[in-house]
Amino acid sequence: MAVDDVIETEGKITSVLAGTMFRVELSNKHSVLAHISGKMRKRFIRLTNGDRVKLEMSPYDLNKARIVYRLG
């Protein structure tokens, strides 16, 4: 997948799941399953309920996403 093929959006973490997985609600009330990117995992960035995050999604599967940045 090329870098140009990602959809960037923002959302809010609604629940923390096992295995560094998160349930994130987007601004259009759509809920996705998201995991942490490698750089965030490497830097030990902590995420909790209510945090706003920036997501990258594939246009092929709109139910899964990767968290790339914590907005606060």
Coordinates of N, CA and C in Angstrom, one line a residue:
M1 N 0.8 -1.2 0.0 CA 0.0 0.0 0.0 C 0.9 1.2 0.0
A2 N 0.6 2.2 -0.9 CA 1.4 3.4 -1.0 C 1.0 4.3 0.1
V3 N 1.9 5.3 0.4 CA 1.6 6.3 1.5 C 0.4 7.1 1.1
D4 N 0.1 7.3 -0.2 CA -1.0 8.2 -0.6 C -2.3 7.5 -0.4
D5 N -2.3 6.2 -0.1 CA -3.6 5.5 0.0 C -4.2 5.5 1.4
V6 N -3.7 6.3 2.3 CA -4.3 6.3 3.7 C -5.3 7.4 3.8
I7 N -6.2 7.2 4.7 CA -7.2 8.2 5.0 C -6.9 8.7 6.5
E8 N -6.6 10.0 6.6 CA -6.3 10.5 8.0 C -7.5 11.2 8.6
T9 N -7.8 10.8 9.8 CA -8.9 11.4 10.5 C -8.7 11.5 12.0
E10 N -9.5 12.1 12.7 CA -9.4 12.2 14.2 C -10.5 11.5 14.8
G11 N -10.3 11.0 16.1 CA -11.3 10.4 16.8 C -11.0 10.5 18.3
K12 N -11.9 9.8 19.1 CA -11.8 9.8 20.5 C -11.9 8.4 21.0
I13 N -10.9 8.0 21.9 CA -10.9 6.7 22.4 C -12.1 6.4 23.4
T14 N -12.9 5.4 23.1 CA -14.0 5.1 24.0 C -13.7 3.9 24.9
S15 N -12.9 3.0 24.5 CA -12.5 1.9 25.4 C -11.2 1.3 25.1
V16 N -10.5 0.9 26.1 CA -9.2 0.3 26.0 C -9.3 -1.2 26.0
L17 N -8.8 -1.9 25.0 CA -9.0 -3.4 24.9 C -7.6 -4.1 25.2
A18 N -7.6 -5.4 25.2 CA -6.4 -6.1 25.5 C -5.5 -6.1 24.2
G19 N -4.2 -6.2 24.5 CA -3.2 -6.3 23.4 C -3.0 -4.9 22.7
T20 N -3.1 -3.8 23.4 CA -2.9 -2.5 22.9 C -3.8 -2.2 21.7
M21 N -5.1 -2.7 21.9 CA -6.1 -2.4 20.9 C -7.1 -1.4 21.6
F22 N -7.7 -0.5 20.8 CA -8.6 0.5 21.3 C -9.8 0.6 20.4
R23 N -10.9 0.9 21.0 CA -12.2 1.2 20.3 C -12.2 2.8 20.2
V24 N -12.3 3.3 19.0 CA -12.2 4.7 18.7 C -13.5 5.2 18.0
E25 N -14.1 6.2 18.5 CA -15.3 6.8 17.8 C -14.9 8.0 17.0
L26 N -15.2 8.0 15.7 CA -14.9 9.1 14.9 C -15.9 10.2 15.0
S27 N -15.6 11.3 14.4 CA -16.5 12.5 14.5 C -17.9 12.3 13.9
N28 N -18.0 11.3 12.9 CA -19.3 11.0 12.3 C -20.0 9.8 13.1
K29 N -19.6 9.6 14.3 CA -20.2 8.5 15.2 C -19.9 7.1 14.7
H30 N -19.0 6.9 13.8 CA -18.6 5.6 13.3 C -17.5 5.1 14.3
S31 N -17.6 3.8 14.7 CA -16.7 3.2 15.7 C -15.7 2.3 14.9
V32 N -14.4 2.4 15.2 CA -13.4 1.6 14.6 C -12.5 0.9 15.6
L33 N -11.9 -0.2 15.2 CA -10.9 -0.9 16.1 C -9.5 -0.4 15.7
A34 N -8.7 0.1 16.6 CA -7.5 0.7 16.3 C -6.3 0.1 17.1
H35 N -5.1 0.1 16.5 CA -3.9 -0.3 17.3 C -2.9 0.8 17.2
I36 N -1.9 0.7 18.0 CA -0.9 1.8 18.1 C 0.2 1.6 17.1
S37 N 0.7 2.7 16.5 CA 1.7 2.6 15.5 C 3.0 2.2 16.2
G38 N 4.0 1.7 15.4 CA 5.3 1.3 16.0 C 6.1 2.4 16.7
K39 N 6.1 3.6 16.2 CA 6.8 4.7 16.8 C 6.2 5.0 18.2
M40 N 4.9 5.0 18.3 CA 4.2 5.3 19.6 C 4.5 4.1 20.6
R41 N 4.6 2.9 20.1 CA 4.9 1.8 21.0 C 6.3 1.9 21.4
K42 N 7.2 2.3 20.6 CA 8.7 2.4 20.9 C 8.9 3.5 21.9
R43 N 8.1 4.6 21.9 CA 8.3 5.7 22.8 C 7.4 5.6 24.0
F44 N 6.7 4.5 24.2 CA 5.9 4.2 25.4 C 4.8 5.3 25.6
I45 N 4.1 5.7 24.5 CA 3.1 6.7 24.6 C 1.9 6.0 25.2
R46 N 1.3 6.6 26.3 CA 0.2 6.0 27.0 C -1.1 6.6 26.5
L47 N -2.1 5.8 26.3 CA -3.4 6.2 25.8 C -4.5 5.7 26.8
T48 N -5.4 6.6 27.1 CA -6.5 6.3 28.0 C -7.8 6.7 27.4
N49 N -8.9 6.3 28.1 CA -10.3 6.7 27.6 C -10.4 8.2 27.6
G50 N -11.0 8.7 26.5 CA -11.2 10.1 26.4 C -10.1 10.9 25.6
D51 N -9.0 10.2 25.3 CA -7.9 10.9 24.6 C -8.4 11.1 23.1
R52 N -8.0 12.2 22.6 CA -8.3 12.5 21.1 C -7.0 12.0 20.4
V53 N -7.2 11.3 19.3 CA -6.1 10.7 18.6 C -6.2 11.0 17.1
K54 N -5.1 11.0 16.4 CA -5.1 11.0 14.9 C -4.9 9.6 14.4
L55 N -5.8 9.2 13.4 CA -5.8 7.9 12.9 C -5.4 7.9 11.4
E56 N -4.9 6.7 11.0 CA -4.7 6.4 9.6 C -5.5 5.2 9.3
M57 N -6.3 5.3 8.2 CA -7.2 4.1 7.8 C -6.9 3.8 6.4
S58 N -7.1 2.5 6.1 CA -7.0 2.0 4.7 C -8.3 2.2 4.0
P59 N -8.3 2.6 2.7 CA -9.6 2.8 2.1 C -10.3 1.4 1.8
Y60 N -9.6 0.3 2.0 CA -10.1 -1.0 1.7 C -10.8 -1.6 2.9
D61 N -10.5 -1.2 4.1 CA -11.2 -1.7 5.3 C -11.4 -0.5 6.3
L62 N -12.6 0.0 6.3 CA -12.9 1.2 7.1 C -13.3 0.9 8.5
N63 N -13.1 -0.4 9.0 CA -13.4 -0.8 10.3 C -12.2 -0.9 11.2
K64 N -11.0 -0.8 10.6 CA -9.8 -0.9 11.3 C -8.9 0.4 11.1
A65 N -8.1 0.7 12.0 CA -7.3 1.9 11.9 C -6.0 1.8 12.7
R66 N -5.0 2.7 12.4 CA -3.8 2.7 13.2 C -3.7 4.1 13.8
I67 N -3.4 4.2 15.1 CA -3.2 5.4 15.8 C -1.8 5.9 15.7
V68 N -1.7 7.1 15.1 CA -0.3 7.6 14.8 C 0.1 8.8 15.7
Y69 N -0.9 9.4 16.4 CA -0.6 10.6 17.2 C -1.6 10.8 18.3
R70 N -1.2 11.2 19.5 CA -2.1 11.5 20.5 C -2.3 13.0 20.6
L71 N -3.5 13.5 20.5 CA -3.8 15.0 20.5 C -4.0 15.5 21.9
G72 N -4.4 14.6 22.8 CA -4.6 15.1 24.2 C -6.0 14.7 24.8

